[in-house]
CSV table of C-alpha atoms in Angstrom, one decimal:
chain,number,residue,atom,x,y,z
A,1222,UNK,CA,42.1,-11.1,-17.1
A,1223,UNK,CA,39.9,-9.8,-14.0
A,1224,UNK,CA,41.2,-6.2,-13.3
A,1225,UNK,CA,39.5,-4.1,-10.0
A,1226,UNK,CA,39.0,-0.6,-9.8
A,1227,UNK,CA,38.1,1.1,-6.3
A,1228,UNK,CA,35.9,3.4,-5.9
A,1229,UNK,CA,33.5,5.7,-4.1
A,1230,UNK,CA,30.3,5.1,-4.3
A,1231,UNK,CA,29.1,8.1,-5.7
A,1232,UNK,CA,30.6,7.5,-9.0
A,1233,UNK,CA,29.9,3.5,-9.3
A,1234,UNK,CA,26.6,4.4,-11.2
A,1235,UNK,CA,28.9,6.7,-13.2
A,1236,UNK,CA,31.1,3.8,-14.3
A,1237,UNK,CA,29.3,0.9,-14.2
A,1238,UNK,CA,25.6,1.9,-15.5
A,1239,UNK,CA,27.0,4.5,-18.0
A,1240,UNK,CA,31.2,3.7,-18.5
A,1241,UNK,CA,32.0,7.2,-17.9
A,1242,UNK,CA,36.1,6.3,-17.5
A,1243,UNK,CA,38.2,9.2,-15.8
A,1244,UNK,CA,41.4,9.7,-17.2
A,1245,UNK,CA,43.9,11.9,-15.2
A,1246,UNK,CA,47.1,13.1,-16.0
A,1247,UNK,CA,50.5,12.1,-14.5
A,1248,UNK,CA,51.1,15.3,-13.6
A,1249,UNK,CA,47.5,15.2,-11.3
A,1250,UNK,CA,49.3,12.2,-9.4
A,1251,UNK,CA,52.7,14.2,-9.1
A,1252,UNK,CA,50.8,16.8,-7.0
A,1253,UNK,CA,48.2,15.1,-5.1
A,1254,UNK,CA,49.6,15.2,-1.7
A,1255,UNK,CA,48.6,11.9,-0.4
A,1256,UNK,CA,51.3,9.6,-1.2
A,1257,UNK,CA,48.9,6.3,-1.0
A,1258,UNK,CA,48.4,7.6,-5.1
A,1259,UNK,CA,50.3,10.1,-5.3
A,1260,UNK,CA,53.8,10.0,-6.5
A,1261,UNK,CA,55.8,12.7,-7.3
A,1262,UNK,CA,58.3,10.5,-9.6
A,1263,UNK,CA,55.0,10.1,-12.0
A,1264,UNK,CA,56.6,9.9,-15.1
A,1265,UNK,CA,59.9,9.6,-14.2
A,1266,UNK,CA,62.6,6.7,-13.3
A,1267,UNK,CA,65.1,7.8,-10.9
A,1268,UNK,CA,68.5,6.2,-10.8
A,1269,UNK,CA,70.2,7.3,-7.3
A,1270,UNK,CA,73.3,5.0,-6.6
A,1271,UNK,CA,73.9,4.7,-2.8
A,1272,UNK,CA,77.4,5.9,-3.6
A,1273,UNK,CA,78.4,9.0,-5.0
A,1274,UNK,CA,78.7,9.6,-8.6
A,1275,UNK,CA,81.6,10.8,-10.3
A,1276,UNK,CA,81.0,12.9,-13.8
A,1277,UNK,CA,83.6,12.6,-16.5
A,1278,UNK,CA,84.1,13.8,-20.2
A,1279,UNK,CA,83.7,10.5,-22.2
A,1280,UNK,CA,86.2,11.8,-24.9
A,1281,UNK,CA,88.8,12.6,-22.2
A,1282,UNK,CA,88.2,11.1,-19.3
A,1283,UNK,CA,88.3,14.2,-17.4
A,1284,UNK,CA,86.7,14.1,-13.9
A,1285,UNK,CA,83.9,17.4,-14.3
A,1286,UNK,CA,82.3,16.6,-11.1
A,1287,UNK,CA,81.9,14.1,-7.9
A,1288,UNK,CA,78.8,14.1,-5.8
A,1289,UNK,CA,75.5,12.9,-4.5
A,1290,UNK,CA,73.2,13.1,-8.2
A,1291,UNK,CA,70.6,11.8,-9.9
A,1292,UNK,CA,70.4,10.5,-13.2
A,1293,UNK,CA,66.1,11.1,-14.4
A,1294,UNK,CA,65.1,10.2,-17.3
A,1295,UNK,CA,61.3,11.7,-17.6
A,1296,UNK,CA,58.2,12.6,-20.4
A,1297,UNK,CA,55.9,15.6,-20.2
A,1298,UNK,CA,53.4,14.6,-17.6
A,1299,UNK,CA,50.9,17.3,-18.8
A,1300,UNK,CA,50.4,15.1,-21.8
A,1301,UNK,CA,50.2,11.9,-20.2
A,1302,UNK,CA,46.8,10.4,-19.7
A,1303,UNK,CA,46.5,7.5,-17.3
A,1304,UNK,CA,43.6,5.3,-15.6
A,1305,UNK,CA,44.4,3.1,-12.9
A,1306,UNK,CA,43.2,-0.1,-11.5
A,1307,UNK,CA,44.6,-3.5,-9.6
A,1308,UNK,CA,45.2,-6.7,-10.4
A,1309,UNK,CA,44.5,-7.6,-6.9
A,1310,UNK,CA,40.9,-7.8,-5.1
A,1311,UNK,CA,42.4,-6.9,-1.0
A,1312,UNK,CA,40.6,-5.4,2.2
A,1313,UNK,CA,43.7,-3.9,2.6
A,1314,UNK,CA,43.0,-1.7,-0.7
A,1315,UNK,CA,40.0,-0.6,-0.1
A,1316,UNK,CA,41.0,1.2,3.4
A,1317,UNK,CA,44.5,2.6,1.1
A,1318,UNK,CA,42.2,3.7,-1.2
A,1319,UNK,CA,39.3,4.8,1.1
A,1320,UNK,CA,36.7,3.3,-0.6
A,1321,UNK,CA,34.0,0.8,0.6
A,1322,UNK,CA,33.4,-0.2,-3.2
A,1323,UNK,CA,35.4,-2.5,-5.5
A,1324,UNK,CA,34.3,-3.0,-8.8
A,1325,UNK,CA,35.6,-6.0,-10.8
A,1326,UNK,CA,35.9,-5.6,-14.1
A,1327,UNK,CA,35.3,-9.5,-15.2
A,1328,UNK,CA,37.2,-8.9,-19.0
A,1329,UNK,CA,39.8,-6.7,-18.9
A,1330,UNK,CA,40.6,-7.5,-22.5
A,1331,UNK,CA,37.1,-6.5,-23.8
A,1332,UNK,CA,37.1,-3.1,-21.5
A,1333,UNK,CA,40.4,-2.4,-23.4
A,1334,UNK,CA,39.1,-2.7,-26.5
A,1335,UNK,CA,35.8,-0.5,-25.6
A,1336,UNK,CA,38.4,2.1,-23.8
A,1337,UNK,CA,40.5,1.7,-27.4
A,1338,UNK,CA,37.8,2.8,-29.2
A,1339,UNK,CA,36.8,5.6,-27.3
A,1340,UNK,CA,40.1,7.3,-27.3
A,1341,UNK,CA,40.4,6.7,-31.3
A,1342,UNK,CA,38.0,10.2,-31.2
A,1343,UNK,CA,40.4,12.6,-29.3
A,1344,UNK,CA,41.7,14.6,-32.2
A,1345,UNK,CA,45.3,15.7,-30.8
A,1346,UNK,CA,45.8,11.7,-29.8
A,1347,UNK,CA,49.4,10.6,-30.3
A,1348,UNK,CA,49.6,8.0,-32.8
A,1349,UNK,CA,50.0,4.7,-30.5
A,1350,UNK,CA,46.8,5.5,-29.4
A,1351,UNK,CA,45.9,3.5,-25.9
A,1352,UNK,CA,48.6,1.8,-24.1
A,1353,UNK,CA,47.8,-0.6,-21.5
A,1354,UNK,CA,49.7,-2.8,-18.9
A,1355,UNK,CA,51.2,-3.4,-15.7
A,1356,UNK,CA,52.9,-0.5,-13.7
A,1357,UNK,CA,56.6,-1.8,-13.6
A,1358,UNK,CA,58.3,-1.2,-10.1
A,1359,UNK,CA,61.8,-0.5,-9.7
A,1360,UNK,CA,64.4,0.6,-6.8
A,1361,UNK,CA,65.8,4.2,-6.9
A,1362,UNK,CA,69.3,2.2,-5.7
A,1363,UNK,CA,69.0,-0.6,-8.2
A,1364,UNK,CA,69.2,-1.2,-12.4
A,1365,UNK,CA,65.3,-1.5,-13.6
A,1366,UNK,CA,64.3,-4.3,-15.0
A,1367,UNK,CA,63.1,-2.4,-18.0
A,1368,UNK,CA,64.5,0.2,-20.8
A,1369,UNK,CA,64.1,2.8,-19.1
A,1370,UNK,CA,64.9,5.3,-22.3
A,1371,UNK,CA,62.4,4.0,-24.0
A,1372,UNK,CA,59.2,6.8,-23.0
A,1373,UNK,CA,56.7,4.8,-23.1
A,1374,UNK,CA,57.8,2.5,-20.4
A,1375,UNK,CA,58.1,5.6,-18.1
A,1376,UNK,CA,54.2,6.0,-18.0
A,1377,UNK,CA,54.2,2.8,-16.4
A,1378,UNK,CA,57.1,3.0,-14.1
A,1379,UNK,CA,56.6,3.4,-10.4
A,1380,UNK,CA,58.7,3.2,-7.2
A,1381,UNK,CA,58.6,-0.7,-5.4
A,1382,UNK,CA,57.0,1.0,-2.5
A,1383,UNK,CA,53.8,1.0,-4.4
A,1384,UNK,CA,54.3,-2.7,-5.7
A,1385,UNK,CA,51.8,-4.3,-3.3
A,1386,UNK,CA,48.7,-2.3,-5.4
A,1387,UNK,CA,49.8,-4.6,-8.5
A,1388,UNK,CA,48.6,-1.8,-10.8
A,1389,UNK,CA,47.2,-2.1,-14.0
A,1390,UNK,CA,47.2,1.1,-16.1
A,1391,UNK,CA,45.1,2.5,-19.5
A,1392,UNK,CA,47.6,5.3,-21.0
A,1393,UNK,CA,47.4,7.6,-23.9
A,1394,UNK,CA,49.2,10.4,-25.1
A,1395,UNK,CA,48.1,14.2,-26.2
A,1396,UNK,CA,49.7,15.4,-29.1
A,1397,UNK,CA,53.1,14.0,-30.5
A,1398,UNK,CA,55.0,15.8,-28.0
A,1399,UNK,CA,53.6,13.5,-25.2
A,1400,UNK,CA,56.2,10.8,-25.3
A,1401,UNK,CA,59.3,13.0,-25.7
A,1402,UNK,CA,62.6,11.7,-24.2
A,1403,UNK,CA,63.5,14.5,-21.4
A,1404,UNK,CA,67.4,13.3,-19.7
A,1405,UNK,CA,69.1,15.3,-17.1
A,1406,UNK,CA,71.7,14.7,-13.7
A,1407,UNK,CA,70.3,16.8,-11.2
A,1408,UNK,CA,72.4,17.4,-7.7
A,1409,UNK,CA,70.0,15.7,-5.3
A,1410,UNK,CA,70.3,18.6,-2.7
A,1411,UNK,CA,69.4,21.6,-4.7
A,1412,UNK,CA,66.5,19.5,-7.2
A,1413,UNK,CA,62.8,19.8,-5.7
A,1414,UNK,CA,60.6,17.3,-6.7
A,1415,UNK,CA,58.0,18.7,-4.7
A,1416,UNK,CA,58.5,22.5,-6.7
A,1417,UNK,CA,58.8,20.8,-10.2
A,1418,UNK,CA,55.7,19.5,-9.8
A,1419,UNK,CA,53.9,22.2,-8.8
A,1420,UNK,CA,55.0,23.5,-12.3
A,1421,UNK,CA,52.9,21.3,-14.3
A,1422,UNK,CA,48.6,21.7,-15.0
A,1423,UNK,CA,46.7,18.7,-13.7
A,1424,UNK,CA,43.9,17.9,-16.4
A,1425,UNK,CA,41.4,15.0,-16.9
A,1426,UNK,CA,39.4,14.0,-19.5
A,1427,UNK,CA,36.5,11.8,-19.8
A,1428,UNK,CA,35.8,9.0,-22.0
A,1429,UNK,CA,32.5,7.1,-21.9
A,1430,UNK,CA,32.4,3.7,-23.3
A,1431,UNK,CA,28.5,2.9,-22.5
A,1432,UNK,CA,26.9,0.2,-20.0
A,1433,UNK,CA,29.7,-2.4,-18.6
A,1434,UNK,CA,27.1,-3.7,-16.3
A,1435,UNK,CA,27.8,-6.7,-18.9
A,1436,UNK,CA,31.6,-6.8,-17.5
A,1437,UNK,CA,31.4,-5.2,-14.1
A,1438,UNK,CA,30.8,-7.1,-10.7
A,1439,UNK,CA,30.6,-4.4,-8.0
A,1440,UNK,CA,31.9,-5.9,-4.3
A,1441,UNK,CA,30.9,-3.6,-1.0
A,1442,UNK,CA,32.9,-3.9,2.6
């Protein structure tokens, strides 16, 4: 598995020479303002029918509500830790991503297991420790191809409008609240994505895996 990371080039010797990983959390991508990686629905899958939805007591039947809402099912992106590369070496990505470097990492299996380790020395990790996979793209408008109660999934959903970056993600958790279930039906004219998200604390930490020089191929445009 070849995996590509773009990248300025003031932090390839960062990465490649010393493996100093950045890990941000989902909540840094819910507020960074350009939506080529950032995403406000970090975290979250978003099920809004074209048609509106009618809200009735399941023991009764009885209509409570009819109207344009969402159904969200979300996790705490504080707590959510998340590096991201491509499965997909593209000109196209390095002008998205505004970088002139692309550096291929030629084993992705063995730069999960060096990532693995690293993480195993957080303290407050969760206990399923690294997660890693492919982001799994769905339509707002459309079932998901995916359980998408199951919180760990929803570190790795995105909308299909980012499918064409093929995204391969390293995730972990912070403490065991990180992959709590969070369900609500929000009225789609009165829930701000843009405001919740300005509620959460962007973080990062660093984990540094040594040399990859070993694994790492690094392409200039």
């Amino acid at each position: 598995m070849k995996l590509y990371k773009y990248i300025p080039e003031q932090f390839v010797d960062g990465f490649v020479n010393k493996g100093h990983i950045l890990f941000r959390n989902l909540t840094y991508f819910r507020q960074y303002e350009d939506n080529r990686r950032g995403d406000l629905l970090e975290g979250f899958h978003r099920d809004n029918p074209d048609n509106d939805i009618t809200l009735s007591c399941p023991n009764t039947g009885r209509v409570l509500a009819k109207g344009d809402f969402s159904f969200l099912n979300s996790i705490n992106t504080d707590l959510i830790f998340v590096f991201c590369l491509s499965r997909l070496h593209k000109e196209e990505l390095y002008e998205e991503f505004e970088s002139n470097i692309c550096v291929e990492i030629t084993d992705g299996e063995e730069f999960e297991r060096r990532a693995r380790l690293a993480v195993m020395r957080y303290i407050s990790l969760h206990r399923c420790g690294l997660l890693s996979g492919n982001v799994m793209y769905y339509q707002h408008t459309a079932p998901a191809g995916f359980n998408i109660k199951e919180p760990k999934n929803l570190a790795f959903a995105k909308g299909a409008h980012y499918e064409h970056q093929q995204e391969f993600r390293l995730v972990f958790g912070t403490t065991k609240r990180a992959f709590e279930l969070k369900q609500q039906v929000v009225i789609n004219q009165r829930y701000d994505f843009f405001d919740e998200a300005r509620k959460g604390q962007s973080k990062e930490k660093l984990l540094k895996v040594g040399s990859l020089n070993d694994i790492a191929k690094v392409h200039r445009i």
